[in-house]
Short mmCIF file of C-alpha atoms (C1' of nucleotides) in Angstrom, two decimals:
data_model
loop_
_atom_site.label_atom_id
_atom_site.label_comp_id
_atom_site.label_asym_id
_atom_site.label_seq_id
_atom_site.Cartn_x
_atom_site.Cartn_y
_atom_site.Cartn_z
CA UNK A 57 -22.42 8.92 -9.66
CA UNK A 58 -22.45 5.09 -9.52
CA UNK A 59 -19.94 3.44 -10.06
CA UNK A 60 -21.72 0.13 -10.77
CA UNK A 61 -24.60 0.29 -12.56
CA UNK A 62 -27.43 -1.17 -10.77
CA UNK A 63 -28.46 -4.17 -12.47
CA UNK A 64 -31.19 -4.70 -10.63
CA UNK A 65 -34.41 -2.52 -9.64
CA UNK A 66 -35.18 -1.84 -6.15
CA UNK A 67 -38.55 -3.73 -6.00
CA UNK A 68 -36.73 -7.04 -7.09
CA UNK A 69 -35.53 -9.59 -4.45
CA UNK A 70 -33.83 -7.56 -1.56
CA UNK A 71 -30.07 -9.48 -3.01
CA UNK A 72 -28.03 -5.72 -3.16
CA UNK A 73 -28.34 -2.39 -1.38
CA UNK A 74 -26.99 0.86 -2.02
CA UNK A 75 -23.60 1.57 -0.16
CA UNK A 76 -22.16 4.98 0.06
CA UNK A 77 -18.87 5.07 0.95
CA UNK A 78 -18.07 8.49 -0.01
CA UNK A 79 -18.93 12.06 -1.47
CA UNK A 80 -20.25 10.97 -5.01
CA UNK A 81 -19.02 7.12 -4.87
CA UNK A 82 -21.64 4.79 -4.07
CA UNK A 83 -21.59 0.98 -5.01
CA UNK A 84 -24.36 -2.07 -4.26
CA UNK A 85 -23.67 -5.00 -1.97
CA UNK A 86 -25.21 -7.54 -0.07
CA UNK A 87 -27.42 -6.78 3.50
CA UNK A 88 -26.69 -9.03 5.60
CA UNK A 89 -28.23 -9.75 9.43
CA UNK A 90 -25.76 -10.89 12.46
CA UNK A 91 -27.50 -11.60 15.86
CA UNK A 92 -25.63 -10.52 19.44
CA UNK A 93 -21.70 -11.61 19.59
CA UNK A 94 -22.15 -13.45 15.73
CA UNK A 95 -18.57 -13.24 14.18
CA UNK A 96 -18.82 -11.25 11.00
CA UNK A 97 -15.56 -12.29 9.94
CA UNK A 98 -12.56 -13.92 11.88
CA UNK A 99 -8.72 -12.51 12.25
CA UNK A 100 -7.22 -14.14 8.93
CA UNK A 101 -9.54 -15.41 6.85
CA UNK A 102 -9.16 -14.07 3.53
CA UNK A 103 -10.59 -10.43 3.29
CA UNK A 104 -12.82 -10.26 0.47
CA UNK A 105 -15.35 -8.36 1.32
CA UNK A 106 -15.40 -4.32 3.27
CA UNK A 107 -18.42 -3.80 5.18
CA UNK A 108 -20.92 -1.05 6.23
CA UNK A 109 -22.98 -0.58 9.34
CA UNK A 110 -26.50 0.24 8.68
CA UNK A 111 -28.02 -0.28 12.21
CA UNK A 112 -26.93 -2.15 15.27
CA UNK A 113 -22.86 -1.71 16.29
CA UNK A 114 -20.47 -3.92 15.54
CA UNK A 115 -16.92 -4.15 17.12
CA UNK A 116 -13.51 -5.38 15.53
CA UNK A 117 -11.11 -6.50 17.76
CA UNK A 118 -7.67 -8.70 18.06
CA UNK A 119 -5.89 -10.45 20.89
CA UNK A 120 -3.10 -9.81 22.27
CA UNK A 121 -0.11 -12.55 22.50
CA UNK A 122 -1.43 -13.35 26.16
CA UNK A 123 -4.82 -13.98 25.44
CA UNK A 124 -6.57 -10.95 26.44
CA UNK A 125 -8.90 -9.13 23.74
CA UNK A 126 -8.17 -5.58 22.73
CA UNK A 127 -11.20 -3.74 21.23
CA UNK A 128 -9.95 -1.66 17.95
CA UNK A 129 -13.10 -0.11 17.70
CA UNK A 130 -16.41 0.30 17.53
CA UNK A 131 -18.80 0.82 14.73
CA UNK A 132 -21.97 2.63 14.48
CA UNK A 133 -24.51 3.24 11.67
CA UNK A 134 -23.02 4.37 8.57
CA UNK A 135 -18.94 3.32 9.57
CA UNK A 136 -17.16 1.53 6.83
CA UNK A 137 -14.83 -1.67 8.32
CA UNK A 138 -12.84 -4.59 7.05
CA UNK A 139 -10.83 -1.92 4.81
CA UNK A 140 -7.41 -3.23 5.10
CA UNK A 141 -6.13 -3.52 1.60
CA UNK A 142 -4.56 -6.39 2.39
CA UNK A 143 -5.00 -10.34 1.49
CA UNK A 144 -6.94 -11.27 4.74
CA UNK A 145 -8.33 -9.56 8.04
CA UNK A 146 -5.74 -8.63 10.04
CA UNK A 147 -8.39 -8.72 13.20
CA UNK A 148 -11.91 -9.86 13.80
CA UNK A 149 -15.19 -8.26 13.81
CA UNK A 150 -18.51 -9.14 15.92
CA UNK A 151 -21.77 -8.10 15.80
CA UNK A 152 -22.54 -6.07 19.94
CA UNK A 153 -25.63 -6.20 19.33
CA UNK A 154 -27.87 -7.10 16.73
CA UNK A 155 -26.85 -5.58 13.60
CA UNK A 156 -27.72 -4.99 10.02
CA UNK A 157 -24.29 -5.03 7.73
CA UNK A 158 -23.97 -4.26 3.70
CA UNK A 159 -21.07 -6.18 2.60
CA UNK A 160 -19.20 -5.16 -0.59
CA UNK A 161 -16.37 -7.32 -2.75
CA UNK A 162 -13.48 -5.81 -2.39
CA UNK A 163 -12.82 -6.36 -6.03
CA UNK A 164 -15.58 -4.29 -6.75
CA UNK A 165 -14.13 -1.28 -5.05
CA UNK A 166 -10.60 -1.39 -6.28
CA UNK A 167 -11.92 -1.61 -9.78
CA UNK A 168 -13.96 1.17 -8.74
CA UNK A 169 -10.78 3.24 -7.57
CA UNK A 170 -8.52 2.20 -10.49
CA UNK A 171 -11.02 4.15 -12.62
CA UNK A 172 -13.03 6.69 -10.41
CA UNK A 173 -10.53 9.39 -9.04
CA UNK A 174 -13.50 10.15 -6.37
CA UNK A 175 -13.54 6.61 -5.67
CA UNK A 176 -9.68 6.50 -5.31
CA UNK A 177 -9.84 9.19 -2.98
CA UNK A 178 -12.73 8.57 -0.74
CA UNK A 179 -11.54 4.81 -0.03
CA UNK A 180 -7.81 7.12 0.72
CA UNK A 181 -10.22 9.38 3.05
CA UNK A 182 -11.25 6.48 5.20
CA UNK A 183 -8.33 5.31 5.71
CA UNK A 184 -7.03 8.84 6.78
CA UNK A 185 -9.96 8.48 9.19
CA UNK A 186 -9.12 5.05 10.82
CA UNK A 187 -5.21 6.20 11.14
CA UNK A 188 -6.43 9.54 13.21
CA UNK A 189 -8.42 7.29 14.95
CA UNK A 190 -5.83 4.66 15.75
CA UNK A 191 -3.58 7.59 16.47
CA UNK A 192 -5.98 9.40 18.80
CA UNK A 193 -6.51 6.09 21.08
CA UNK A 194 -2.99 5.47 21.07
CA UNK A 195 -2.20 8.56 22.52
CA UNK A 196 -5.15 7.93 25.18
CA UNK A 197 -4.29 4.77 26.24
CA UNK A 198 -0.28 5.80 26.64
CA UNK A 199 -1.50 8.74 28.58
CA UNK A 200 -4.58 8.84 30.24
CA UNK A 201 -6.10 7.29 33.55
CA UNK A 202 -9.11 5.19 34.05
CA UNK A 203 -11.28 8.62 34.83
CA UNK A 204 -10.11 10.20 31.92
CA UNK A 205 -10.46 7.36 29.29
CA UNK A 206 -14.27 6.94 30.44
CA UNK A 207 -15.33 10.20 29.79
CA UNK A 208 -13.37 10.50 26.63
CA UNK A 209 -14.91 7.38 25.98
CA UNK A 210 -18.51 8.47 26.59
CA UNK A 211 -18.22 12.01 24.77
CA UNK A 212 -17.05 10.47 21.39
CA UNK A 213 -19.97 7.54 21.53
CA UNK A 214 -21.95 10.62 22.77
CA UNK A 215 -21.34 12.65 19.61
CA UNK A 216 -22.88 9.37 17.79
CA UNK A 217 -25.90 7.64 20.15
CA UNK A 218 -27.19 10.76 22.00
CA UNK A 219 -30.64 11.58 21.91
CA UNK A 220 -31.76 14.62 24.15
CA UNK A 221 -28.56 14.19 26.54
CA UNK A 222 -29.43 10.51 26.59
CA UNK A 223 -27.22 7.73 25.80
CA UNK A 224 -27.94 4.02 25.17
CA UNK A 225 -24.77 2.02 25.20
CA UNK A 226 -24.80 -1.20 22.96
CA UNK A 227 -21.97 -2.44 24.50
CA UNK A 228 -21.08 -4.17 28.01
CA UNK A 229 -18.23 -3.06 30.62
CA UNK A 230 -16.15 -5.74 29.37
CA UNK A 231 -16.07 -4.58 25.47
CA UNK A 232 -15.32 -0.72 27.67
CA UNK A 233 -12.54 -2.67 29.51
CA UNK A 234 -11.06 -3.83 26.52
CA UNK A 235 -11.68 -1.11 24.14
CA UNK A 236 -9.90 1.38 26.86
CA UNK A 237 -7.53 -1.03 28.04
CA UNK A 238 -8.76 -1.06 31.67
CA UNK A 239 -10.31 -3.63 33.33
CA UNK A 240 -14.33 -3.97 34.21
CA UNK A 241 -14.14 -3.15 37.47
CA UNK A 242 -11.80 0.09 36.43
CA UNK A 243 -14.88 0.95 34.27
CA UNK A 244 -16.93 0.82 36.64
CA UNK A 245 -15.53 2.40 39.28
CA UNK A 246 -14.78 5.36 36.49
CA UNK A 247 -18.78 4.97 36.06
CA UNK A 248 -19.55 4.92 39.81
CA UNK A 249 -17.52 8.16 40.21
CA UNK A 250 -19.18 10.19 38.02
CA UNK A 251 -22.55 9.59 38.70
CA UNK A 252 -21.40 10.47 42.50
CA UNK A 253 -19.98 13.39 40.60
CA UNK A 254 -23.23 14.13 39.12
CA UNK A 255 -21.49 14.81 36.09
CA UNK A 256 -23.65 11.35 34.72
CA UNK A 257 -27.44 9.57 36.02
CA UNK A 258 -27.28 5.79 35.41
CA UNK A 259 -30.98 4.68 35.45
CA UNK A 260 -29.73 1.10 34.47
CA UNK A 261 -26.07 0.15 33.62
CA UNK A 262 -26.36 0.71 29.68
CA UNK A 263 -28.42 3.73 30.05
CA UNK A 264 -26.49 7.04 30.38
CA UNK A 265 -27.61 10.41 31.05
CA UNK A 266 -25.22 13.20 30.58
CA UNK A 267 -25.76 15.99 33.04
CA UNK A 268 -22.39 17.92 33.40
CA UNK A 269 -21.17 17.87 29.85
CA UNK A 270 -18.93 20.31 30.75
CA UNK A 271 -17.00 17.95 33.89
CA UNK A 272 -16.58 15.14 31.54
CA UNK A 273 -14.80 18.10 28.89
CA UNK A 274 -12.81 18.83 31.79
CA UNK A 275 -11.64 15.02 32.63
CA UNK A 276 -10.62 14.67 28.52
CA UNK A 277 -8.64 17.72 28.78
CA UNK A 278 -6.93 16.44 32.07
CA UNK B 1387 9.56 5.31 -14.27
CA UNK B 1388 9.54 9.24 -13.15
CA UNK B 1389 6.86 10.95 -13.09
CA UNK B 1390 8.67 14.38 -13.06
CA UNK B 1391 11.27 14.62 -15.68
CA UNK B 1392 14.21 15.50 -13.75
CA UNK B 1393 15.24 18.63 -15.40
CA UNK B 1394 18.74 19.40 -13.79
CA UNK B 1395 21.33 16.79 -14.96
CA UNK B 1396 22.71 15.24 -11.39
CA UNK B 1397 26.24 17.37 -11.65
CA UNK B 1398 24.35 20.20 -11.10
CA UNK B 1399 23.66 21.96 -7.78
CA UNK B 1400 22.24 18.96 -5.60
CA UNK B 1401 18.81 20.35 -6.04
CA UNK B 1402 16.93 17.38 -6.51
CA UNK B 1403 17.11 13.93 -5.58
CA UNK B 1404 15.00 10.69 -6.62
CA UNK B 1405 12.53 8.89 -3.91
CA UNK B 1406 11.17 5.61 -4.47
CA UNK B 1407 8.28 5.68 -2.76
CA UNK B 1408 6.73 2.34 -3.67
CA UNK B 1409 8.01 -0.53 -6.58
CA UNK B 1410 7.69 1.06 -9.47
CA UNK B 1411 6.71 4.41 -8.42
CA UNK B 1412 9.50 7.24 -7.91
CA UNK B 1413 9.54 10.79 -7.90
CA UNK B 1414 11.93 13.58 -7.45
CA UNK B 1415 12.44 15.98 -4.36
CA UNK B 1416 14.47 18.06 -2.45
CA UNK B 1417 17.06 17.07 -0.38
CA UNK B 1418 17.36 19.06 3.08
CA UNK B 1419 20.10 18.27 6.03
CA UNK B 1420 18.67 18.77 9.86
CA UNK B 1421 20.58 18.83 12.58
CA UNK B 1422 19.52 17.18 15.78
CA UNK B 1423 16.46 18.08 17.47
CA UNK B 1424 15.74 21.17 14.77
CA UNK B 1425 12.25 20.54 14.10
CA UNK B 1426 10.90 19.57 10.40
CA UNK B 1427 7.37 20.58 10.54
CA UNK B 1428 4.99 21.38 12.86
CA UNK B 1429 1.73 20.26 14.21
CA UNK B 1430 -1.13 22.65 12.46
CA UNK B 1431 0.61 23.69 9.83
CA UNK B 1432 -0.26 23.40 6.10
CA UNK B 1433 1.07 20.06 4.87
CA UNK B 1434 2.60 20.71 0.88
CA UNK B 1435 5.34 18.10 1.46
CA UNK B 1436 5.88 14.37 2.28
CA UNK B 1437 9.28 13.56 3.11
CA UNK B 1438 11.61 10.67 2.61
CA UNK B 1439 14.47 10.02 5.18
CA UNK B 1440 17.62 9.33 3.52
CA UNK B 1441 20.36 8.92 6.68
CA UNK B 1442 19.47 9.60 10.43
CA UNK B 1443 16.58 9.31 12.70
CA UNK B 1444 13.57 11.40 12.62
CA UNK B 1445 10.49 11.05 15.05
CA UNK B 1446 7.01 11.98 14.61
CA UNK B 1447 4.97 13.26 17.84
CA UNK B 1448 1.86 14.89 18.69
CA UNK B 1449 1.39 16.31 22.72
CA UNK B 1450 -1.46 15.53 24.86
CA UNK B 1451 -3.46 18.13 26.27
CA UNK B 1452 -2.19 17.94 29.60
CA UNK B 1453 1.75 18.89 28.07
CA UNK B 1454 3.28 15.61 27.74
CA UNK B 1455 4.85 14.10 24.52
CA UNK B 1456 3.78 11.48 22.39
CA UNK B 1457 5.93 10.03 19.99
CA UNK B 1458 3.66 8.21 17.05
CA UNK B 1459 6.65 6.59 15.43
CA UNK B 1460 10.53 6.61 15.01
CA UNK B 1461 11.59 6.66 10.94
CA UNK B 1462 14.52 5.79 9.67
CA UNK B 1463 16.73 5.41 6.45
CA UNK B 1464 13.79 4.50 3.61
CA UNK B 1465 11.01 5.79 5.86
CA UNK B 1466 8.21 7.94 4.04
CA UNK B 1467 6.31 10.22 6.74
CA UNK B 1468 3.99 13.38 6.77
CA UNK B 1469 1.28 11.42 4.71
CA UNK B 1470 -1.27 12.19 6.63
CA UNK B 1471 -2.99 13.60 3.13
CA UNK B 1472 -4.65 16.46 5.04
CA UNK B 1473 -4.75 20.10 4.83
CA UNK B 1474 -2.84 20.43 7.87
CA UNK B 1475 -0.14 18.42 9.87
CA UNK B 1476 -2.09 16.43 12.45
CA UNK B 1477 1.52 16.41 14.05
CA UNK B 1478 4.99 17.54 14.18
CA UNK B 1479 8.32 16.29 13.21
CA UNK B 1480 11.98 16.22 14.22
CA UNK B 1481 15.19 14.92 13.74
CA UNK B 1482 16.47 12.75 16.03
CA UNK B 1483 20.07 12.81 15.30
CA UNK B 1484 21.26 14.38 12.09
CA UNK B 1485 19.16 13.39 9.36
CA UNK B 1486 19.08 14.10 5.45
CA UNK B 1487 15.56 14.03 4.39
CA UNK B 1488 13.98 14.22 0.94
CA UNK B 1489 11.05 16.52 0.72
CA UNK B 1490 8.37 15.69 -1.89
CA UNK B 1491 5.62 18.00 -3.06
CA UNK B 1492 2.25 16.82 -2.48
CA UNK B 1493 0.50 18.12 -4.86
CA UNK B 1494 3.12 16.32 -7.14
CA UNK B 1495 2.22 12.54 -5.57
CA UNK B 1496 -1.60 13.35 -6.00
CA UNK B 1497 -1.21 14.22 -9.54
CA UNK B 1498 1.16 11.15 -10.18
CA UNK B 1499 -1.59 8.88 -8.13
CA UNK B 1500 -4.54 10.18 -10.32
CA UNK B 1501 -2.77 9.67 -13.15
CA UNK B 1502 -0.61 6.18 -12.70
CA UNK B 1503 -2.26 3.42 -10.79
CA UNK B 1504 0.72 2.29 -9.61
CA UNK B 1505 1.35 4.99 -7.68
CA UNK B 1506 -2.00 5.57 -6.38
CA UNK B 1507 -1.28 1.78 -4.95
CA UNK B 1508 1.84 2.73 -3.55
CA UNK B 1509 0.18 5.10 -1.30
CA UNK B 1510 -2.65 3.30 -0.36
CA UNK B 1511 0.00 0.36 0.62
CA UNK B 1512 2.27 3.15 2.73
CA UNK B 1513 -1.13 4.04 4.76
CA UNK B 1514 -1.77 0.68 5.31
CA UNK B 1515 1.61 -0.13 6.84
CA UNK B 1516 0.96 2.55 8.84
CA UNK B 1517 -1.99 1.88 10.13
CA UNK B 1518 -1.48 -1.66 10.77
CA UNK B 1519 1.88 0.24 12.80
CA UNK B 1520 -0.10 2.42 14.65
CA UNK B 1521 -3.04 -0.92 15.94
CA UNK B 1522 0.22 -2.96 16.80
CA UNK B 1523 1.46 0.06 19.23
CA UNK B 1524 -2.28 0.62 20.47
CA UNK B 1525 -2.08 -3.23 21.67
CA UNK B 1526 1.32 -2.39 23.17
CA UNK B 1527 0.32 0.05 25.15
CA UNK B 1528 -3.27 -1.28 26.22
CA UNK B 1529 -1.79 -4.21 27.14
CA UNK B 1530 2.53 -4.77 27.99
CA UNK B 1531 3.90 -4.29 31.11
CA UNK B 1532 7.03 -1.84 31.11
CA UNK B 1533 9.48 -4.75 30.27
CA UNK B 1534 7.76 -6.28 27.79
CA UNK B 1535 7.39 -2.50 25.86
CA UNK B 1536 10.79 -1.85 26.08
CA UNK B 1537 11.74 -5.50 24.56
CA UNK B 1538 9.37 -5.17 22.00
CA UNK B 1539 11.35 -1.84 21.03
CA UNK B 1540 14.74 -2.94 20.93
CA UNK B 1541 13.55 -6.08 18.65
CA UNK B 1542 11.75 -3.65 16.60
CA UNK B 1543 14.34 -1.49 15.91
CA UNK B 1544 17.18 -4.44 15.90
CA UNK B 1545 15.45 -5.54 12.87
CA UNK B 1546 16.08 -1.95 10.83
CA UNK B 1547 19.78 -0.87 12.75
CA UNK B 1548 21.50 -4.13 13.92
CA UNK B 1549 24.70 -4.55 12.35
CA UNK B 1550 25.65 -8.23 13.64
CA UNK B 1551 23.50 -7.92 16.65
CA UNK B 1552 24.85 -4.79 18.23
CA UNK B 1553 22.51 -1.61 18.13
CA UNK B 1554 23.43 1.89 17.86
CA UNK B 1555 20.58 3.75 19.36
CA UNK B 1556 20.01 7.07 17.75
CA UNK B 1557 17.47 8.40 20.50
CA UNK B 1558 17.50 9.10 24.08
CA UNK B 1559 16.23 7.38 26.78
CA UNK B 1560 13.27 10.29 27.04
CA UNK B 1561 12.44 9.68 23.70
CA UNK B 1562 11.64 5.89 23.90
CA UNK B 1563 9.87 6.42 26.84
CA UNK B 1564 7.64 9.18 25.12
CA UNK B 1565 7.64 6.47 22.53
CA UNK B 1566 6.37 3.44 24.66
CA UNK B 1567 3.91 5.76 27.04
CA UNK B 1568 6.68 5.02 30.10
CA UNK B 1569 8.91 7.65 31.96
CA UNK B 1570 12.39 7.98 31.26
CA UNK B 1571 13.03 5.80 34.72
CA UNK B 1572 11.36 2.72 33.88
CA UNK B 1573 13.08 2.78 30.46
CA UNK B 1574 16.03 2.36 32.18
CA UNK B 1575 15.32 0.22 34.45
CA UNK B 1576 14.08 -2.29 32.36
CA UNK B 1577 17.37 -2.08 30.27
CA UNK B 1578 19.28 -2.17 33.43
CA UNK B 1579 16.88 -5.63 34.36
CA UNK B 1580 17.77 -6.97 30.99
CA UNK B 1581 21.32 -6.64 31.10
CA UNK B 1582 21.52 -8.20 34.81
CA UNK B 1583 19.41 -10.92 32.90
CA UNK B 1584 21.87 -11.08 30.09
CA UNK B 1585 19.36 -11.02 27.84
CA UNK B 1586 21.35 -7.76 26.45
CA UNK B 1587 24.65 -6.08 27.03
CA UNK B 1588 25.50 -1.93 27.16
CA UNK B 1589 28.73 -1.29 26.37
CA UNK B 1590 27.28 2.22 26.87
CA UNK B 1591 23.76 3.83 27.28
CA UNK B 1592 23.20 4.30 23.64
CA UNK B 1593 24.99 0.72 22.52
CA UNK B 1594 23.15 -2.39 22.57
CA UNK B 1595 24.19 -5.73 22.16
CA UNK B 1596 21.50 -8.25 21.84
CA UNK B 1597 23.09 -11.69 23.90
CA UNK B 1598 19.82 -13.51 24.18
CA UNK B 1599 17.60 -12.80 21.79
CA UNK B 1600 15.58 -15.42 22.48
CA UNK B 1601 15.03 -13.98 25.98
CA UNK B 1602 13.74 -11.00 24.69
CA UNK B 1603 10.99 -13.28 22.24
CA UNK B 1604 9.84 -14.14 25.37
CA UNK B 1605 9.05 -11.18 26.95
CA UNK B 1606 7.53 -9.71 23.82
CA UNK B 1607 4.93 -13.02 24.10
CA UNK B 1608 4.21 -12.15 27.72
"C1'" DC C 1204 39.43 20.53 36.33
"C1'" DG C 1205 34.65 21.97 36.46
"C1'" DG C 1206 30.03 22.28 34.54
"C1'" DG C 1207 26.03 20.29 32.49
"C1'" DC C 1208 23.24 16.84 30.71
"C1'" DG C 1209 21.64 12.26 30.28
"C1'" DA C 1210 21.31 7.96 32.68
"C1'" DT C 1211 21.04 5.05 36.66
"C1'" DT C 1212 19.59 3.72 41.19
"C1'" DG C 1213 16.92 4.02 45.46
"C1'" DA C 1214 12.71 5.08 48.36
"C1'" DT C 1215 8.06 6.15 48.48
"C1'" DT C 1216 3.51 7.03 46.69
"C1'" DG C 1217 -0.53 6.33 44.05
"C1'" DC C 1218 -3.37 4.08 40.83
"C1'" DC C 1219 -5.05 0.18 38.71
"C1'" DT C 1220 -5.45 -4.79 38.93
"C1'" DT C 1221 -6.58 -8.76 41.25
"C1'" DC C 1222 -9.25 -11.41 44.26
"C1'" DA C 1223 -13.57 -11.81 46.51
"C1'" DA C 1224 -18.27 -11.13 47.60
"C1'" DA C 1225 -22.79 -9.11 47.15
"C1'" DC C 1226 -26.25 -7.00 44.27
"C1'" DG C 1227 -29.87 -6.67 40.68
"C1'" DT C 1228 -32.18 -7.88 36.69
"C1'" DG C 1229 -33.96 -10.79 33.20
"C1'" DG C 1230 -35.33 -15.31 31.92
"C1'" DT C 1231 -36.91 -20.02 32.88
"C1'" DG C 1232 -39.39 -23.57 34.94
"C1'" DG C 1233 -42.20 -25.10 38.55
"C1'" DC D 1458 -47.34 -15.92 39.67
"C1'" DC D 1459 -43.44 -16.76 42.11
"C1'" DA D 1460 -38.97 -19.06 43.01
"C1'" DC D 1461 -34.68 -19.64 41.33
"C1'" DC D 1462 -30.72 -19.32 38.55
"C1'" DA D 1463 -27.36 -17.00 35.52
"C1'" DC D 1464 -25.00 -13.25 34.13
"C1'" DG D 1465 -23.55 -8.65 34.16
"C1'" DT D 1466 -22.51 -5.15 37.35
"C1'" DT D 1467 -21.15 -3.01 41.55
"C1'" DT D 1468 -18.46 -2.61 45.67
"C1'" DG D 1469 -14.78 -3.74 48.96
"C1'" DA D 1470 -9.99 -5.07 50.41
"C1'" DA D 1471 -5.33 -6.18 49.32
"C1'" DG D 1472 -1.40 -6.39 46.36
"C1'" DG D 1473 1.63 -5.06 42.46
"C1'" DC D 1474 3.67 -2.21 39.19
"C1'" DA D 1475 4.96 1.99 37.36
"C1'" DA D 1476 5.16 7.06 38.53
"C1'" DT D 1477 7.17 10.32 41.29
"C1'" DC D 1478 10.60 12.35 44.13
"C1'" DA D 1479 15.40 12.52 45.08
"C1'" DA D 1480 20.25 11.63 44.87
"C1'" DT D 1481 24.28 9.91 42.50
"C1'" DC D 1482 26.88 8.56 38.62
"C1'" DG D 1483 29.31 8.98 34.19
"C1'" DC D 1484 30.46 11.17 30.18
"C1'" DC D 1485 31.21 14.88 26.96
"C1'" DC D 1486 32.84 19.45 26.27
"C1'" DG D 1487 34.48 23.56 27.51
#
DNA sequence: CGGGCGATTGATTGCCTTCAAACGTGGTGG
DNA sequence: CCACCACGTTTGAAGGCAATCAATCGCCCG
């Protein structure tokens, strides 16, 4: 169920891929290629475009009155960002590592939801989503210790990356730091621990192997 | 513009009452008094209405899994909460003081949104303030020291209670601290700091009188 | 006047940050 | 091919800030 009829045939001129954003509401846009740390787009400039991961991560962050950078969030293949609703970005988004994006006008999609009622409601879906979310790390960061945000940290990026138990983390302890509002050496110290723990193995820095799932479980819950 | 006829004339029994959820969008409800601290809805369960606060103070909160409190958000006079547009409340509700709240169906909005785009705007808008909210009190609490948190409060709520810069604090000192991820001690001991600073005055523990506003910018920058 | 609850104040502890230094790995140029 | 440098990471030591523990205060209400 398209909402945009695609013009053009998939052997043309690779100018507009397939986005779904929802259940039954799909709409074309433009792939686009951003290298390590490449801004996508910058905390207001005008927001005309929403944007979907299809491989690499990408983060969206802001900064705080003082300077330092707080992390929003990170996105993985298949997340939707940039979906504000509003005139321009209220934060910025970079590329961790290198990352394939499919940008769509914004236009496009509230036409889309002005006359789709599945389009209306999937775009009302996401941002359900990104307000649990928000919520969620809120709650984490008023709460929680170093330990504890670490290993809530790894389960959830866990539930996306792992492969066999295995993770590979796109990311460096600095975009941790600032994602969990700790510092580097906080994360990895938190790191450190665990592996003496043996609730982790950390063959090199970014790779992660779970081995006590059920310790890490045990640090969220603290 | 209504999109339920309002079928009892207004001298009748005070069974319904008209919300204006966005410009140009309104819809009748229910009007229901709580008195302070009675609890509006809980976390878990089934989510039919979306309420309006008419007078009073209601706060939303969720609890962490190790038994502490979390307040998401104070709402007052105007407020629209419990759009979470779930199946279920993702939290739970209260009255801070004694509040007269306006409860909305839901399945009432979601017809009126599929059917009028302005409404469907108007929600889309009220998630958006909230989830621009709910990033702004992430960074808070990532990032502020205790003072700055607690003068980042008082601003925040001066701008929706101040009546010629004095403050009439509906909730306790627990409840901002629950609010700004502090215990009820450093709450007031950053009040106590300000007023030594004479950034504010407190006639008593609940009355605020903003004497340096400007000193409390300041902090909030920090 | 007495009881109870919320708020304040003080003393101490504990955790995270800060400051500092060493480590390891990947990349470059000799 | 190896030496060297740069950067991200780890580890250690010290300090700071908020939490915790504890006692007192003040106010409202009976």
């Amino acid at each position: 169920m398209q909402t945009q009829s695609t013009i053009a045939p998939s052997f043309c001129a690779p100018k507009t891929e397939t986005v779904e954003i929802g259940p039954g509401f799909s709409v074309a846009g433009i792939p686009i290629r951003f290298e390590r740390n490449e801004e996508i787009f910058g905390e207001g400039e005008p927001a005309d475009y929403v944007y979907q991961v299809k491989s690499g991560a990408v983060r969206t962050m802001r900064f705080s009155s003082d300077g330092r950078r707080q992390i929003l969030a990170f996105h993985l293949a298949g997340d939707v960002f940039g979906l504000e609703l509003g005139g321009e970005h209220a934060f910025s988004a970079e590329a961790v590592s290198k990352a394939e994006v499919v940008a769509v006008r914004r236009s496009q999609l509230e036409k889309a939801a002005s006359v789709d009622l599945n389009a209306a409601n999937a775009l009302l879906q996401l941002m359900r989503q990104s307000l649990a979310l928000a919520r969620e790390h809120a709650l984490l960061l008023a709460r929680k210790g170093a330990g504890e945000r670490v290993a809530v940290f790894l389960l959830q990026i866990g539930r996306r990356l792992v492969s066999g138990g295995e993770i590979d983390l796109p990311m460096s302890r600095a975009d941790i730091g600032d994602f969990l509002g700790l510092t580097i050496e906080s994360v990895s110290r938190a790191f450190s621990e665990m592996e003496h723990n043996h609730s982790i193995a950390l063959p090199s820095s970014r790779h992660v192997i779970m081995r006590d799932r059920r310790a890490l479980l045990q640090l969220e819950a603290a």
